[in-house]
PDB file of C-alpha atoms in Angstrom:
ATOM      1  CA  MET A  29       0.088   0.027   0.024  1.00 86.00           C
ATOM      2  CA  ASP A  30       1.322   3.464  -1.011  1.00 91.00           C
ATOM      3  CA  PHE A  31      -0.871   6.088  -2.033  1.00 91.00           C
ATOM      4  CA  THR A  32      -1.210   9.953  -1.593  1.00 93.00           C
ATOM      5  CA  VAL A  33      -4.336  12.221  -1.588  1.00 94.00           C
ATOM      6  CA  THR A  34      -5.006  15.741  -0.975  1.00 93.00           C
ATOM      7  CA  TYR A  35      -8.274  16.993   0.656  1.00 91.00           C
ATOM      8  CA  GLU A  36      -9.603  19.628   2.909  1.00 92.00           C
ATOM      9  CA  PRO A  37     -11.921  18.524   5.832  1.00 90.00           C
ATOM     10  CA  THR A  38     -15.060  20.460   6.398  1.00 89.00           C
ATOM     11  CA  PRO A  39     -15.935  21.920   9.914  1.00 87.00           C
ATOM     12  CA  ASP A  40     -18.857  19.711  10.171  1.00 86.00           C
ATOM     13  CA  GLU A  41     -16.745  16.655   9.237  1.00 89.00           C
ATOM     14  CA  VAL A  42     -14.142  17.558  11.864  1.00 86.00           C
ATOM     15  CA  ALA A  43     -16.914  18.041  14.455  1.00 83.00           C
ATOM     16  CA  ARG A  44     -18.425  14.682  13.681  1.00 86.00           C
ATOM     17  CA  ALA A  45     -15.102  12.792  13.756  1.00 88.00           C
ATOM     18  CA  LEU A  46     -14.114  14.402  17.108  1.00 85.00           C
ATOM     19  CA  GLU A  47     -17.642  13.599  18.522  1.00 82.00           C
ATOM     20  CA  GLN A  48     -17.396   9.901  17.456  1.00 85.00           C
ATOM     21  CA  GLY A  49     -13.737   9.582  18.623  1.00 88.00           C
ATOM     22  CA  VAL A  50     -14.337  11.074  21.968  1.00 82.00           C
ATOM     23  CA  ARG A  51     -17.499   9.177  22.298  1.00 81.00           C
ATOM     24  CA  GLN A  52     -15.656   5.942  21.773  1.00 82.00           C
ATOM     25  CA  GLN A  53     -12.982   6.989  24.271  1.00 82.00           C
ATOM     26  CA  LEU A  54     -15.431   7.934  26.811  1.00 77.00           C
ATOM     27  CA  ARG A  55     -17.944   5.076  26.264  1.00 75.00           C
ATOM     28  CA  THR A  56     -17.957   3.937  29.804  1.00 76.00           C
ATOM     29  CA  THR A  57     -18.430   7.489  31.153  1.00 78.00           C
ATOM     30  CA  TYR A  58     -21.404   7.952  28.728  1.00 76.00           C
ATOM     31  CA  LEU A  59     -23.025   4.766  29.948  1.00 80.00           C
ATOM     32  CA  ILE A  60     -22.243   4.538  33.691  1.00 86.00           C
ATOM     33  CA  LEU A  61     -22.238   8.100  34.948  1.00 86.00           C
ATOM     34  CA  PRO A  62     -25.912   8.700  33.942  1.00 87.00           C
ATOM     35  CA  LEU A  63     -26.884   5.441  35.447  1.00 88.00           C
ATOM     36  CA  VAL A  64     -25.124   6.187  38.723  1.00 90.00           C
ATOM     37  CA  LEU A  65     -26.764   9.536  38.823  1.00 90.00           C
ATOM     38  CA  VAL A  66     -30.213   7.977  38.328  1.00 92.00           C
ATOM     39  CA  ALA A  67     -29.626   5.329  40.963  1.00 92.00           C
ATOM     40  CA  SER A  68     -28.290   7.809  43.354  1.00 91.00           C
ATOM     41  CA  GLY A  69     -31.196  10.279  42.644  1.00 90.00           C
ATOM     42  CA  LEU A  70     -33.820   7.596  43.267  1.00 92.00           C
ATOM     43  CA  ILE A  71     -32.174   6.743  46.539  1.00 91.00           C
ATOM     44  CA  CYS A  72     -32.048  10.352  47.546  1.00 89.00           C
ATOM     45  CA  ILE A  73     -35.719  10.605  46.750  1.00 91.00           C
ATOM     46  CA  LEU A  74     -36.471   7.464  48.715  1.00 91.00           C
ATOM     47  CA  VAL A  75     -34.688   8.733  51.807  1.00 92.00           C
ATOM     48  CA  ASP A  76     -36.491  12.179  51.585  1.00 90.00           C
ATOM     49  CA  ALA A  77     -33.597  14.135  50.096  1.00 88.00           C
ATOM     50  CA  THR A  78     -35.899  15.135  47.320  1.00 89.00           C
ATOM     51  CA  TYR A  79     -34.028  18.331  46.183  1.00 92.00           C
ATOM     52  CA  THR A  80     -30.748  16.413  45.796  1.00 91.00           C
ATOM     53  CA  GLY A  81     -32.398  13.416  44.231  1.00 90.00           C
ATOM     54  CA  THR A  82     -34.191  15.643  41.742  1.00 92.00           C
ATOM     55  CA  LEU A  83     -30.977  17.370  40.874  1.00 92.00           C
ATOM     56  CA  MET A  84     -29.174  14.136  40.224  1.00 91.00           C
ATOM     57  CA  LEU A  85     -31.912  12.990  38.003  1.00 92.00           C
ATOM     58  CA  VAL A  86     -31.685  16.255  36.021  1.00 92.00           C
ATOM     59  CA  LEU A  87     -27.959  15.890  35.833  1.00 91.00           C
ATOM     60  CA  ALA A  88     -28.315  12.435  34.375  1.00 90.00           C
ATOM     61  CA  VAL A  89     -30.462  13.777  31.639  1.00 90.00           C
ATOM     62  CA  VAL A  90     -28.356  16.821  30.811  1.00 91.00           C
ATOM     63  CA  PHE A  91     -24.904  15.176  31.076  1.00 87.00           C
ATOM     64  CA  PRO A  92     -24.787  13.604  27.556  1.00 83.00           C
ATOM     65  CA  PHE A  93     -25.889  17.017  26.056  1.00 85.00           C
ATOM     66  CA  VAL A  94     -23.368  19.017  28.011  1.00 86.00           C
ATOM     67  CA  LEU A  95     -20.504  16.494  26.983  1.00 80.00           C
ATOM     68  CA  ASN A  96     -21.449  16.759  23.370  1.00 78.00           C
ATOM     69  CA  TRP A  97     -21.586  20.496  23.494  1.00 83.00           C
ATOM     70  CA  SER A  98     -18.002  20.459  25.234  1.00 80.00           C
ATOM     71  CA  ILE A  99     -16.644  18.309  22.634  1.00 74.00           C
ATOM     72  CA  ARG A 100     -18.012  20.426  19.718  1.00 76.00           C
ATOM     73  CA  ARG A 101     -16.690  23.585  21.508  1.00 79.00           C
ATOM     74  CA  THR A 102     -13.265  22.098  21.786  1.00 75.00           C
ATOM     75  CA  GLY A 103     -13.310  21.054  18.188  1.00 70.00           C
ATOM     76  CA  LYS A 104     -14.358  24.464  17.041  1.00 74.00           C
ATOM     77  CA  ARG A 105     -11.062  25.945  18.474  1.00 74.00           C
ATOM     78  CA  GLN A 106      -9.086  23.652  16.301  1.00 72.00           C
ATOM     79  CA  LEU A 107     -11.060  24.262  12.984  1.00 73.00           C
ATOM     80  CA  THR A 108      -8.603  26.665  11.495  1.00 72.00           C
ATOM     81  CA  TYR A 109      -5.741  24.303  12.242  1.00 75.00           C
ATOM     82  CA  LEU A 110      -7.634  21.175  10.793  1.00 79.00           C
ATOM     83  CA  CYS A 111      -9.675  22.603   8.005  1.00 84.00           C
ATOM     84  CA  VAL A 112      -6.997  23.333   5.436  1.00 89.00           C
ATOM     85  CA  PRO A 113      -5.873  21.432   2.463  1.00 92.00           C
ATOM     86  CA  THR A 114      -3.932  18.484   3.678  1.00 92.00           C
ATOM     87  CA  THR A 115      -1.904  16.010   1.832  1.00 94.00           C
ATOM     88  CA  ILE A 116      -1.998  12.390   3.290  1.00 93.00           C
ATOM     89  CA  ARG A 117       0.269   9.568   2.273  1.00 94.00           C
ATOM     90  CA  LEU A 118      -0.605   6.082   3.459  1.00 93.00           C
ATOM     91  CA  THR A 119       2.085   3.402   3.376  1.00 93.00           C
ATOM     92  CA  ASP A 120       2.559  -0.048   4.863  1.00 92.00           C
ATOM     93  CA  ASP A 121       4.766   1.601   7.602  1.00 92.00           C
ATOM     94  CA  GLY A 122       2.512   4.506   8.637  1.00 92.00           C
ATOM     95  CA  TYR A 123       0.805   7.650   7.476  1.00 90.00           C
ATOM     96  CA  GLU A 124       2.078  11.254   6.877  1.00 93.00           C
ATOM     97  CA  ALA A 125      -0.068  14.226   6.904  1.00 92.00           C
ATOM     98  CA  ARG A 126       1.041  17.709   5.629  1.00 93.00           C
ATOM     99  CA  SER A 127      -0.430  21.233   5.409  1.00 90.00           C
ATOM    100  CA  ASP A 128       0.719  24.657   5.626  1.00 88.00           C
ATOM    101  CA  HIS A 129       0.119  24.424   9.391  1.00 83.00           C
ATOM    102  CA  PHE A 130       1.583  21.197  10.355  1.00 87.00           C
ATOM    103  CA  THR A 131       3.514  18.013   9.226  1.00 90.00           C
ATOM    104  CA  SER A 132       3.175  14.719  11.125  1.00 89.00           C
ATOM    105  CA  ALA A 133       4.338  11.154  10.501  1.00 91.00           C
ATOM    106  CA  THR A 134       2.989   8.128  12.446  1.00 90.00           C
ATOM    107  CA  GLN A 135       3.794   4.434  12.604  1.00 93.00           C
ATOM    108  CA  TRP A 136       0.812   2.122  12.491  1.00 92.00           C
ATOM    109  CA  SER A 137       2.390   0.193  15.412  1.00 90.00           C
ATOM    110  CA  LEU A 138       1.826   3.334  17.606  1.00 90.00           C
ATOM    111  CA  PHE A 139      -2.073   2.792  17.522  1.00 90.00           C
ATOM    112  CA  GLY A 140      -3.507   0.248  19.921  1.00 88.00           C
ATOM    113  CA  ARG A 141      -6.826   0.497  18.173  1.00 89.00           C
ATOM    114  CA  ILE A 142      -8.135   1.708  14.765  1.00 91.00           C
ATOM    115  CA  VAL A 143     -11.989   1.780  14.539  1.00 91.00           C
ATOM    116  CA  THR A 144     -13.267   1.499  11.045  1.00 91.00           C
ATOM    117  CA  GLY A 145     -16.573   3.339  10.453  1.00 91.00           C
ATOM    118  CA  PRO A 146     -18.718   4.363   7.485  1.00 93.00           C
ATOM    119  CA  GLU A 147     -17.334   7.830   7.451  1.00 94.00           C
ATOM    120  CA  PHE A 148     -13.935   7.840   9.229  1.00 95.00           C
ATOM    121  CA  TRP A 149     -11.107   5.677  10.472  1.00 94.00           C
ATOM    122  CA  LEU A 150     -10.599   6.646  14.123  1.00 93.00           C
ATOM    123  CA  PHE A 151      -7.178   6.314  15.667  1.00 92.00           C
ATOM    124  CA  PHE A 152      -6.530   5.572  19.429  1.00 92.00           C
ATOM    125  CA  VAL A 153      -3.276   5.330  21.434  1.00 91.00           C
ATOM    126  CA  ASN A 154      -3.606   3.762  24.970  1.00 88.00           C
ATOM    127  CA  LYS A 155      -7.387   4.005  24.618  1.00 85.00           C
ATOM    128  CA  GLN A 156      -7.203   7.824  23.867  1.00 89.00           C
ATOM    129  CA  PHE A 157      -8.673   9.193  20.776  1.00 89.00           C
ATOM    130  CA  THR A 158      -5.785  10.810  18.791  1.00 88.00           C
ATOM    131  CA  GLY A 159      -6.970  11.378  15.291  1.00 87.00           C
ATOM    132  CA  PHE A 160      -9.019  10.394  12.206  1.00 91.00           C
ATOM    133  CA  LEU A 161      -8.846  10.023   8.488  1.00 92.00           C
ATOM    134  CA  SER A 162     -12.037  10.679   6.443  1.00 93.00           C
ATOM    135  CA  ARG A 163     -13.145   8.099   3.965  1.00 94.00           C
ATOM    136  CA  ARG A 164     -14.217  10.884   1.790  1.00 93.00           C
ATOM    137  CA  ALA A 165     -10.548  11.661   1.055  1.00 93.00           C
ATOM    138  CA  PHE A 166      -9.983   8.406  -0.785  1.00 94.00           C
ATOM    139  CA  ASN A 167     -11.506   6.726  -3.750  1.00 94.00           C
ATOM    140  CA  GLY A 168     -13.400   3.319  -3.323  1.00 91.00           C
ATOM    141  CA  GLU A 169     -10.314   1.323  -4.367  1.00 94.00           C
ATOM    142  CA  GLN A 170      -8.164   3.005  -1.892  1.00 94.00           C
ATOM    143  CA  GLN A 171     -10.698   2.618   0.972  1.00 94.00           C
ATOM    144  CA  ALA A 172     -10.882  -1.076   0.211  1.00 94.00           C
ATOM    145  CA  GLU A 173      -7.061  -1.472   0.184  1.00 94.00           C
ATOM    146  CA  PHE A 174      -6.818   0.375   3.445  1.00 94.00           C
ATOM    147  CA  ASP A 175      -9.536  -1.566   5.038  1.00 94.00           C
ATOM    148  CA  ALA A 176      -7.814  -4.847   3.794  1.00 93.00           C
ATOM    149  CA  PHE A 177      -4.493  -3.594   5.197  1.00 93.00           C
ATOM    150  CA  LEU A 178      -6.090  -2.876   8.667  1.00 91.00           C
ATOM    151  CA  ALA A 179      -7.919  -6.263   8.736  1.00 89.00           C
ATOM    152  CA  SER A 180      -4.671  -8.127   8.004  1.00 87.00           C
ATOM    153  CA  ARG A 181      -2.929  -6.125  10.812  1.00 81.00           C
ATOM    154  CA  GLN A 182      -5.761  -6.973  13.183  1.00 76.00           C
ATOM    155  CA  SER A 183      -5.739 -10.622  12.361  1.00 65.00           C
ATOM    156  CA  ALA A 184      -1.959 -10.711  12.756  1.00 57.00           C
ATOM    157  CA  ARG A 185      -2.146  -9.144  16.272  1.00 59.00           C
ATOM    158  CA  VAL A 186      -4.884 -11.749  17.328  1.00 49.00           C
ATOM    159  CA  THR A 187      -2.784 -14.814  16.231  1.00 41.00           C
TER     160      THR A 187
END
């Protein structure tokens, strides 16, 4: 595998990728914290601490919305850095990304997990979301080749 593409991510695309990546990273928090708040809220209500219980129930409902808003707000600060024409080169060893604002090269072995989705490839190091590549940047043949490459790396890691 060795191909080079140039593309410019859109602000909406960056926001969606960040949201998906951080949501994957914080999957446990997204599930457990609201459940803990609901359980604690119900217990508080049962022991006549109604105000505290009601507050916990409201927080359980509001928490996912606040977290998504926070992720989008953080992403908006990085748009001028990320939404620029970028040249990406994928090889068997890793990938390089270059723009007027940055240059980076990363070996595939650095990533503990790469999530393949319908819109993005999401990259994780030590369970932390570190970046993404948009499928839109690549033609169908390149997407298939990269998916096959990732699948072969995954099967090699399992055996």
